[in-house]
Amino acid sequence: MSRSGLFITFEGIDGAGKSSHVEGLAAALRAQGRQVTVSREPGGTPLAERLRTLLLGETMDALTESLLVFAARRDHLRCVIEPALARGDVVLCDRFTDSSFAYQGAGHGVDFGVLAKLERMVQTDLVPGVRAMREPDLTLWFDIAPELAADRLAGASVPDRFEAQPLEFFRRVAQGYAQRAAAAPQRFARLDAAQDRDRVWQQLSSVLVRRGWLASMAAAQEGLE
Ligand SMILES: Nc1ncnc2c1ncn2[C@@H]1O[C@H](COP(=O)(O)OP(=O)(O)OP(=O)(O)O)[C@@H](O)[C@H]1O
Ligand SMILES: Cc1cn([C@H]2C[C@H](O)[C@@H](COP(=O)(O)O)O2)c(=O)[nH]c1=O
Protein backbone atom coordinates (compact mmCIF):
# COMPACT_ATOMS: atom_id res chain seq x y z
CA MET A 1 0.00 0.00 0.00
CA SER A 2 1.44 3.39 -0.91
CA ARG A 3 1.34 6.03 1.79
CA SER A 4 1.31 9.76 1.33
CA GLY A 5 4.21 11.78 2.63
CA LEU A 6 4.01 13.86 5.78
CA PHE A 7 5.92 17.04 6.50
CA ILE A 8 6.52 17.77 10.20
CA THR A 9 8.54 20.74 11.42
CA PHE A 10 10.10 21.50 14.82
CA GLU A 11 10.08 25.13 15.90
CA GLY A 12 10.99 27.26 18.89
CA ILE A 13 13.64 29.64 20.18
CA ASP A 14 17.25 28.49 20.58
CA GLY A 15 17.59 26.17 23.57
CA ALA A 16 13.91 25.13 23.60
CA GLY A 17 14.85 21.44 23.20
CA LYS A 18 13.75 20.75 19.60
CA SER A 19 16.83 18.89 18.39
CA SER A 20 16.71 16.56 21.40
CA HIS A 21 13.46 15.02 20.05
CA VAL A 22 13.96 14.85 16.27
CA GLU A 23 15.83 11.53 16.26
CA GLY A 24 13.47 10.08 18.90
CA LEU A 25 10.46 10.71 16.73
CA ALA A 26 12.31 9.36 13.68
CA ALA A 27 13.04 6.13 15.61
CA ALA A 28 9.41 5.73 16.73
CA LEU A 29 8.11 6.23 13.17
CA ARG A 30 10.69 3.86 11.68
CA ALA A 31 9.72 1.23 14.24
CA GLN A 32 6.26 1.39 12.68
CA GLY A 33 7.63 0.79 9.22
CA ARG A 34 7.68 4.38 7.96
CA GLN A 35 10.53 5.73 5.87
CA VAL A 36 11.77 8.90 7.54
CA THR A 37 13.93 11.72 6.19
CA VAL A 38 15.49 13.91 8.87
CA SER A 39 16.76 17.35 7.91
CA ARG A 40 17.26 20.86 9.20
CA GLU A 41 17.17 24.52 8.19
CA PRO A 42 19.04 26.48 7.28
CA GLY A 43 20.75 23.53 5.64
CA GLY A 44 19.90 20.06 4.40
CA THR A 45 21.75 20.23 1.05
CA PRO A 46 25.43 20.97 0.27
CA LEU A 47 24.51 24.45 -1.02
CA ALA A 48 22.14 25.23 1.86
CA GLU A 49 24.75 24.05 4.41
CA ARG A 50 27.22 26.53 2.89
CA LEU A 51 24.63 29.28 3.24
CA ARG A 52 24.05 28.16 6.86
CA THR A 53 27.75 28.65 7.63
CA LEU A 54 27.54 32.21 6.27
CA LEU A 55 24.30 32.97 8.13
CA LEU A 56 25.55 31.75 11.48
CA GLY A 57 29.00 33.29 11.17
CA GLU A 58 28.99 36.49 9.10
CA THR A 59 27.61 39.91 9.97
CA MET A 60 24.80 41.01 7.61
CA ASP A 61 21.59 43.00 7.69
CA ALA A 62 18.22 41.40 8.32
CA LEU A 63 16.99 41.56 4.72
CA THR A 64 20.18 39.84 3.51
CA GLU A 65 19.58 37.20 6.19
CA SER A 66 16.02 36.73 4.92
CA LEU A 67 17.12 36.35 1.30
CA LEU A 68 19.74 33.77 2.27
CA VAL A 69 17.40 31.64 4.43
CA PHE A 70 14.81 31.57 1.65
CA ALA A 71 17.44 30.76 -1.01
CA ALA A 72 18.65 27.87 1.15
CA ARG A 73 15.01 26.78 1.61
CA ARG A 74 14.30 26.66 -2.13
CA ASP A 75 17.29 24.39 -2.71
CA HIS A 76 16.33 22.22 0.27
CA LEU A 77 12.72 21.90 -0.92
CA ARG A 78 13.72 21.01 -4.51
CA CYS A 79 16.53 18.60 -3.70
CA VAL A 80 15.41 16.90 -0.47
CA ILE A 81 11.93 17.68 0.88
CA GLU A 82 9.78 17.34 -2.26
CA PRO A 83 11.49 14.13 -3.49
CA ALA A 84 11.11 12.58 -0.01
CA LEU A 85 7.42 13.50 0.21
CA ALA A 86 6.88 12.13 -3.31
CA ARG A 87 8.35 8.78 -2.13
CA GLY A 88 5.87 8.76 0.77
CA ASP A 89 8.44 9.53 3.49
CA VAL A 90 7.77 11.35 6.71
CA VAL A 91 10.02 14.41 6.58
CA LEU A 92 11.11 15.72 9.99
CA CYS A 93 12.69 19.15 9.67
CA ASP A 94 14.40 21.01 12.51
CA ARG A 95 13.10 24.55 11.69
CA PHE A 96 11.39 25.86 8.55
CA THR A 97 9.62 29.07 7.46
CA ASP A 98 8.11 29.89 10.87
CA SER A 99 11.72 30.52 11.98
CA SER A 100 12.04 33.21 9.29
CA PHE A 101 8.88 34.98 10.48
CA ALA A 102 9.97 34.67 14.12
CA TYR A 103 13.69 35.56 13.78
CA GLN A 104 13.93 37.86 10.74
CA GLY A 105 10.38 39.24 11.12
CA ALA A 106 9.53 39.55 14.81
CA GLY A 107 13.16 39.49 15.99
CA HIS A 108 14.84 41.80 13.48
CA GLY A 109 11.90 43.78 12.13
CA VAL A 110 11.75 42.60 8.49
CA ASP A 111 8.31 43.42 7.12
CA PHE A 112 5.95 40.42 7.37
CA GLY A 113 4.56 41.26 3.92
CA VAL A 114 8.04 40.90 2.39
CA LEU A 115 8.50 37.54 4.15
CA ALA A 116 5.06 36.38 2.97
CA LYS A 117 6.04 37.23 -0.64
CA LEU A 118 9.29 35.28 -0.31
CA GLU A 119 7.39 32.38 1.26
CA ARG A 120 4.98 32.21 -1.67
CA MET A 121 7.72 32.57 -4.28
CA VAL A 122 9.99 29.94 -2.74
CA GLN A 123 7.37 27.39 -1.69
CA THR A 124 5.38 27.20 -4.95
CA ASP A 125 6.13 25.77 -8.41
CA LEU A 126 8.36 23.09 -6.94
CA VAL A 127 6.67 20.21 -8.76
CA PRO A 128 5.47 20.60 -12.38
CA GLY A 129 1.73 21.23 -12.48
CA VAL A 130 1.32 21.75 -8.71
CA ARG A 131 0.41 25.33 -7.80
CA ALA A 132 -0.25 24.86 -4.08
CA MET A 133 2.25 26.41 -1.68
CA ARG A 134 4.20 23.77 0.25
CA GLU A 135 3.58 24.07 4.00
CA PRO A 136 4.14 21.67 6.88
CA ASP A 137 1.32 19.24 7.77
CA LEU A 138 2.21 19.72 11.43
CA THR A 139 4.44 22.13 13.32
CA LEU A 140 5.59 21.09 16.78
CA TRP A 141 6.14 24.36 18.63
CA PHE A 142 8.45 24.05 21.64
CA ASP A 143 7.22 26.97 23.71
CA ILE A 144 9.50 28.07 26.53
CA ALA A 145 10.37 31.25 28.44
CA PRO A 146 13.46 32.87 26.90
CA GLU A 147 15.12 33.02 30.35
CA LEU A 148 14.92 29.22 30.77
CA ALA A 149 16.11 28.55 27.22
CA ALA A 150 19.10 30.85 27.85
CA ASP A 151 19.94 28.93 31.05
CA ARG A 152 19.90 25.67 29.09
CA LEU A 153 22.27 27.08 26.47
CA ALA A 154 24.59 28.71 29.00
CA GLY A 155 26.68 25.57 29.50
CA ALA A 156 26.77 24.69 25.81
CA SER A 157 29.55 25.38 23.31
CA VAL A 158 30.46 28.81 21.89
CA PRO A 159 27.22 30.58 20.86
CA ASP A 160 26.62 31.28 17.15
CA ARG A 161 25.52 34.72 15.87
CA PHE A 162 21.85 34.07 16.73
CA GLU A 163 22.42 32.40 20.11
CA ALA A 164 24.54 35.41 21.11
CA GLN A 165 21.56 37.81 20.77
CA PRO A 166 20.24 39.47 23.96
CA LEU A 167 17.25 38.15 25.89
CA GLU A 168 15.08 40.97 24.52
CA PHE A 169 15.60 39.62 20.98
CA PHE A 170 14.38 36.16 22.06
CA ARG A 171 11.33 37.70 23.75
CA ARG A 172 10.37 39.17 20.37
CA VAL A 173 11.12 35.88 18.58
CA ALA A 174 8.95 33.98 21.10
CA GLN A 175 6.18 36.50 20.49
CA GLY A 176 6.60 35.93 16.74
CA TYR A 177 6.01 32.19 17.21
CA ALA A 178 2.92 32.87 19.31
CA GLN A 179 1.54 35.05 16.49
CA ARG A 180 2.23 32.39 13.84
CA ALA A 181 0.59 29.72 16.00
CA ALA A 182 -2.49 31.88 16.56
CA ALA A 183 -2.80 32.39 12.80
CA ALA A 184 -2.63 28.64 11.98
CA PRO A 185 -4.07 26.73 14.96
CA GLN A 186 -4.73 23.51 12.98
CA ARG A 187 -1.12 23.27 11.85
CA PHE A 188 0.55 24.18 15.15
CA ALA A 189 0.73 21.94 18.22
CA ARG A 190 2.08 23.82 21.24
CA LEU A 191 4.30 21.83 23.60
CA ASP A 192 5.20 23.08 27.06
CA ALA A 193 8.95 22.83 26.54
CA ALA A 194 9.78 23.91 30.10
CA GLN A 195 8.95 20.40 31.32
CA ASP A 196 11.54 17.65 31.64
CA ARG A 197 12.56 15.71 28.55
CA ASP A 198 10.27 12.69 29.22
CA ARG A 199 7.21 14.90 29.71
CA VAL A 200 7.96 16.87 26.56
CA TRP A 201 8.24 13.55 24.71
CA GLN A 202 4.88 12.41 26.11
CA GLN A 203 3.23 15.63 24.89
CA LEU A 204 4.86 15.31 21.47
CA SER A 205 4.00 11.65 20.95
CA SER A 206 0.40 12.13 22.06
CA VAL A 207 -0.01 14.80 19.33
CA LEU A 208 1.13 12.20 16.77
CA VAL A 209 -1.11 9.50 18.24
CA ARG A 210 -4.15 11.83 18.17
CA ARG A 211 -3.53 12.51 14.49
CA GLY A 212 -3.26 8.79 13.77
CA TRP A 213 0.40 9.07 12.72
CA LEU A 214 1.75 6.95 15.59
CA ALA A 215 -0.15 3.81 16.47
CA SER A 216 -0.06 4.10 20.26
CA MET A 217 1.86 5.55 23.18
CA ALA A 218 3.54 2.14 23.52
CA ALA A 219 4.80 2.45 19.94
CA ALA A 220 5.94 5.95 20.74
CA GLN A 221 8.10 4.55 23.56
CA GLU A 222 10.41 3.29 20.79
CA GLY A 223 11.53 6.90 20.52
CA LEU A 224 12.73 6.93 24.11
CA GLU A 225 14.74 3.69 24.02
N1 LIG B 1 13.35 19.19 28.56
C1 LIG B 1 14.61 19.56 28.84
N2 LIG B 1 14.96 19.86 30.10
C2 LIG B 1 16.23 20.27 30.38
N3 LIG B 1 17.23 20.41 29.46
C3 LIG B 1 16.92 20.14 28.18
C4 LIG B 1 15.60 19.69 27.80
N4 LIG B 1 15.59 19.50 26.46
C5 LIG B 1 16.83 19.81 26.02
N5 LIG B 1 17.64 20.18 27.05
C6 LIG B 1 19.05 20.63 26.98
O1 LIG B 1 18.99 21.99 26.53
C7 LIG B 1 20.01 22.26 25.57
C8 LIG B 1 19.35 22.70 24.25
O2 LIG B 1 18.64 21.56 23.71
P1 LIG B 1 18.45 21.37 22.14
O3 LIG B 1 19.78 21.50 21.45
O4 LIG B 1 17.66 20.15 21.92
O5 LIG B 1 17.59 22.67 21.85
P2 LIG B 1 17.23 23.33 20.46
O6 LIG B 1 15.86 23.89 20.60
O7 LIG B 1 17.44 22.36 19.35
O8 LIG B 1 18.30 24.50 20.38
P3 LIG B 1 18.96 25.20 19.08
O9 LIG B 1 17.84 25.74 18.25
O10 LIG B 1 19.83 26.28 19.66
O11 LIG B 1 19.76 24.13 18.35
C9 LIG B 1 20.83 20.97 25.46
O12 LIG B 1 21.94 21.09 26.34
C10 LIG B 1 19.87 19.89 25.93
O13 LIG B 1 20.56 18.80 26.49
C1 LIG C 1 15.52 28.40 9.45
C2 LIG C 1 15.97 29.68 10.10
C3 LIG C 1 16.87 29.67 11.14
N1 LIG C 1 17.25 30.83 11.72
C4 LIG C 1 18.22 30.79 12.84
C5 LIG C 1 17.64 30.25 14.11
C6 LIG C 1 18.81 29.58 14.79
O1 LIG C 1 19.38 30.50 15.69
C7 LIG C 1 19.79 29.29 13.66
C8 LIG C 1 19.92 27.83 13.37
O2 LIG C 1 20.52 27.19 14.44
P1 LIG C 1 19.99 25.79 15.06
O3 LIG C 1 20.99 25.48 16.11
O4 LIG C 1 20.00 24.79 13.94
O5 LIG C 1 18.64 25.99 15.63
O6 LIG C 1 19.28 29.95 12.51
C9 LIG C 1 16.75 32.03 11.27
O7 LIG C 1 17.11 33.08 11.80
N2 LIG C 1 15.84 32.04 10.24
C10 LIG C 1 15.44 30.91 9.63
O8 LIG C 1 14.60 30.96 8.70
XYZ file of C-alpha atoms and ligand atoms in Angstrom:
277
model
C 0.000 0.000 0.000
C 1.440 3.390 -0.908
C 1.343 6.030 1.789
C 1.310 9.757 1.334
C 4.208 11.780 2.632
C 4.013 13.856 5.784
C 5.916 17.036 6.503
C 6.518 17.773 10.197
C 8.541 20.735 11.417
C 10.101 21.497 14.818
C 10.081 25.133 15.895
C 10.990 27.257 18.895
C 13.636 29.638 20.178
C 17.255 28.495 20.583
C 17.594 26.166 23.572
C 13.910 25.133 23.602
C 14.853 21.444 23.200
C 13.753 20.753 19.603
C 16.834 18.888 18.386
C 16.707 16.559 21.401
C 13.463 15.024 20.047
C 13.960 14.853 16.269
C 15.832 11.534 16.257
C 13.473 10.084 18.905
C 10.458 10.707 16.729
C 12.305 9.360 13.683
C 13.041 6.133 15.610
C 9.412 5.731 16.727
C 8.113 6.228 13.173
C 10.694 3.864 11.681
C 9.716 1.226 14.243
C 6.257 1.394 12.685
C 7.631 0.786 9.223
C 7.682 4.378 7.959
C 10.531 5.727 5.873
C 11.774 8.897 7.545
C 13.929 11.718 6.186
C 15.493 13.915 8.868
C 16.763 17.352 7.911
C 17.264 20.864 9.201
C 17.167 24.517 8.192
C 19.038 26.478 7.284
C 20.754 23.527 5.645
C 19.902 20.064 4.400
C 21.752 20.226 1.047
C 25.432 20.967 0.270
C 24.506 24.451 -1.024
C 22.142 25.228 1.864
C 24.746 24.054 4.406
C 27.219 26.527 2.888
C 24.627 29.282 3.241
C 24.053 28.160 6.864
C 27.750 28.653 7.631
C 27.545 32.206 6.268
C 24.295 32.967 8.127
C 25.554 31.746 11.482
C 29.001 33.294 11.167
C 28.993 36.494 9.098
C 27.605 39.909 9.971
C 24.803 41.015 7.611
C 21.595 43.002 7.694
C 18.215 41.403 8.322
C 16.985 41.555 4.720
C 20.178 39.844 3.509
C 19.580 37.204 6.186
C 16.017 36.728 4.918
C 17.120 36.352 1.303
C 19.736 33.766 2.270
C 17.400 31.644 4.432
C 14.808 31.569 1.652
C 17.443 30.763 -1.014
C 18.645 27.867 1.148
C 15.008 26.777 1.613
C 14.301 26.663 -2.127
C 17.295 24.388 -2.714
C 16.327 22.217 0.274
C 12.721 21.896 -0.925
C 13.717 21.008 -4.506
C 16.528 18.599 -3.700
C 15.408 16.904 -0.471
C 11.930 17.677 0.883
C 9.784 17.335 -2.256
C 11.490 14.129 -3.489
C 11.112 12.579 -0.013
C 7.420 13.499 0.212
C 6.875 12.129 -3.309
C 8.351 8.777 -2.134
C 5.874 8.764 0.770
C 8.445 9.535 3.490
C 7.772 11.347 6.705
C 10.020 14.414 6.582
C 11.113 15.720 9.993
C 12.687 19.147 9.672
C 14.404 21.009 12.513
C 13.099 24.547 11.690
C 11.387 25.859 8.555
C 9.622 29.073 7.460
C 8.112 29.893 10.867
C 11.718 30.523 11.983
C 12.038 33.212 9.295
C 8.882 34.980 10.480
C 9.974 34.670 14.117
C 13.693 35.563 13.784
C 13.928 37.862 10.741
C 10.383 39.240 11.117
C 9.530 39.546 14.808
C 13.163 39.488 15.987
C 14.843 41.796 13.476
C 11.902 43.784 12.126
C 11.748 42.597 8.488
C 8.312 43.417 7.117
C 5.954 40.424 7.366
C 4.558 41.264 3.917
C 8.038 40.904 2.394
C 8.500 37.545 4.145
C 5.060 36.383 2.975
C 6.040 37.228 -0.640
C 9.293 35.284 -0.314
C 7.391 32.382 1.262
C 4.978 32.209 -1.672
C 7.717 32.571 -4.280
C 9.995 29.942 -2.740
C 7.369 27.394 -1.690
C 5.382 27.196 -4.946
C 6.133 25.775 -8.407
C 8.356 23.085 -6.942
C 6.673 20.210 -8.757
C 5.470 20.596 -12.379
C 1.728 21.234 -12.479
C 1.320 21.747 -8.708
C 0.407 25.333 -7.797
C -0.247 24.857 -4.075
C 2.249 26.414 -1.679
C 4.204 23.770 0.248
C 3.581 24.069 3.998
C 4.142 21.666 6.877
C 1.319 19.239 7.772
C 2.208 19.719 11.433
C 4.442 22.132 13.319
C 5.589 21.091 16.783
C 6.140 24.360 18.631
C 8.445 24.051 21.640
C 7.216 26.971 23.707
C 9.498 28.071 26.529
C 10.367 31.248 28.442
C 13.456 32.868 26.902
C 15.124 33.017 30.350
C 14.916 29.219 30.769
C 16.108 28.553 27.215
C 19.099 30.851 27.846
C 19.937 28.926 31.050
C 19.904 25.668 29.091
C 22.267 27.075 26.475
C 24.591 28.708 28.997
C 26.680 25.571 29.505
C 26.770 24.686 25.814
C 29.547 25.378 23.310
C 30.461 28.811 21.895
C 27.220 30.581 20.860
C 26.615 31.280 17.153
C 25.521 34.720 15.871
C 21.854 34.066 16.731
C 22.420 32.402 20.106
C 24.543 35.406 21.114
C 21.564 37.806 20.769
C 20.244 39.466 23.963
C 17.246 38.153 25.890
C 15.081 40.970 24.517
C 15.602 39.619 20.984
C 14.380 36.159 22.062
C 11.335 37.697 23.746
C 10.368 39.169 20.372
C 11.116 35.878 18.583
C 8.946 33.976 21.102
C 6.176 36.504 20.490
C 6.600 35.930 16.739
C 6.009 32.190 17.212
C 2.916 32.875 19.311
C 1.541 35.047 16.491
C 2.234 32.392 13.837
C 0.595 29.721 16.003
C -2.495 31.876 16.563
C -2.798 32.395 12.803
C -2.626 28.644 11.983
C -4.068 26.725 14.961
C -4.728 23.512 12.982
C -1.123 23.269 11.849
C 0.554 24.177 15.155
C 0.731 21.943 18.221
C 2.076 23.816 21.238
C 4.299 21.826 23.599
C 5.196 23.077 27.057
C 8.950 22.827 26.541
C 9.776 23.907 30.102
C 8.953 20.403 31.323
C 11.541 17.649 31.641
C 12.556 15.706 28.552
C 10.272 12.694 29.217
C 7.212 14.895 29.714
C 7.955 16.867 26.555
C 8.243 13.552 24.709
C 4.876 12.414 26.111
C 3.229 15.628 24.891
C 4.864 15.310 21.474
C 3.997 11.652 20.955
C 0.397 12.127 22.057
C -0.010 14.796 19.330
C 1.127 12.198 16.770
C -1.109 9.499 18.241
C -4.148 11.826 18.171
C -3.534 12.511 14.486
C -3.259 8.791 13.767
C 0.397 9.066 12.721
C 1.748 6.950 15.592
C -0.151 3.809 16.471
C -0.060 4.101 20.263
C 1.863 5.552 23.177
C 3.543 2.142 23.520
C 4.803 2.445 19.936
C 5.942 5.948 20.741
C 8.103 4.548 23.560
C 10.408 3.294 20.787
C 11.525 6.903 20.520
C 12.730 6.932 24.110
C 14.740 3.690 24.017
N 13.352 19.192 28.561
C 14.607 19.564 28.839
N 14.964 19.857 30.100
C 16.234 20.267 30.375
N 17.233 20.411 29.463
C 16.916 20.144 28.185
C 15.596 19.693 27.801
N 15.586 19.499 26.460
C 16.829 19.813 26.024
N 17.637 20.184 27.048
C 19.045 20.632 26.976
O 18.989 21.995 26.532
C 20.011 22.260 25.572
C 19.347 22.696 24.245
O 18.640 21.563 23.715
P 18.451 21.373 22.143
O 19.782 21.498 21.448
O 17.661 20.145 21.924
O 17.589 22.670 21.846
P 17.228 23.332 20.457
O 15.865 23.888 20.604
O 17.439 22.362 19.346
O 18.296 24.504 20.383
P 18.957 25.200 19.083
O 17.838 25.741 18.254
O 19.828 26.281 19.662
O 19.762 24.133 18.347
C 20.825 20.973 25.462
O 21.936 21.090 26.341
C 19.868 19.888 25.925
O 20.561 18.798 26.494
C 15.518 28.398 9.453
C 15.970 29.681 10.102
C 16.867 29.670 11.143
N 17.246 30.827 11.720
C 18.217 30.795 12.843
C 17.642 30.246 14.107
C 18.810 29.580 14.787
O 19.383 30.502 15.694
C 19.792 29.295 13.664
C 19.920 27.829 13.369
O 20.525 27.186 14.441
P 19.987 25.790 15.057
O 20.991 25.475 16.112
O 19.995 24.788 13.943
O 18.638 25.994 15.628
O 19.279 29.948 12.512
C 16.751 32.027 11.273
O 17.111 33.084 11.803
N 15.845 32.040 10.244
C 15.437 30.913 9.635
O 14.598 30.959 8.697
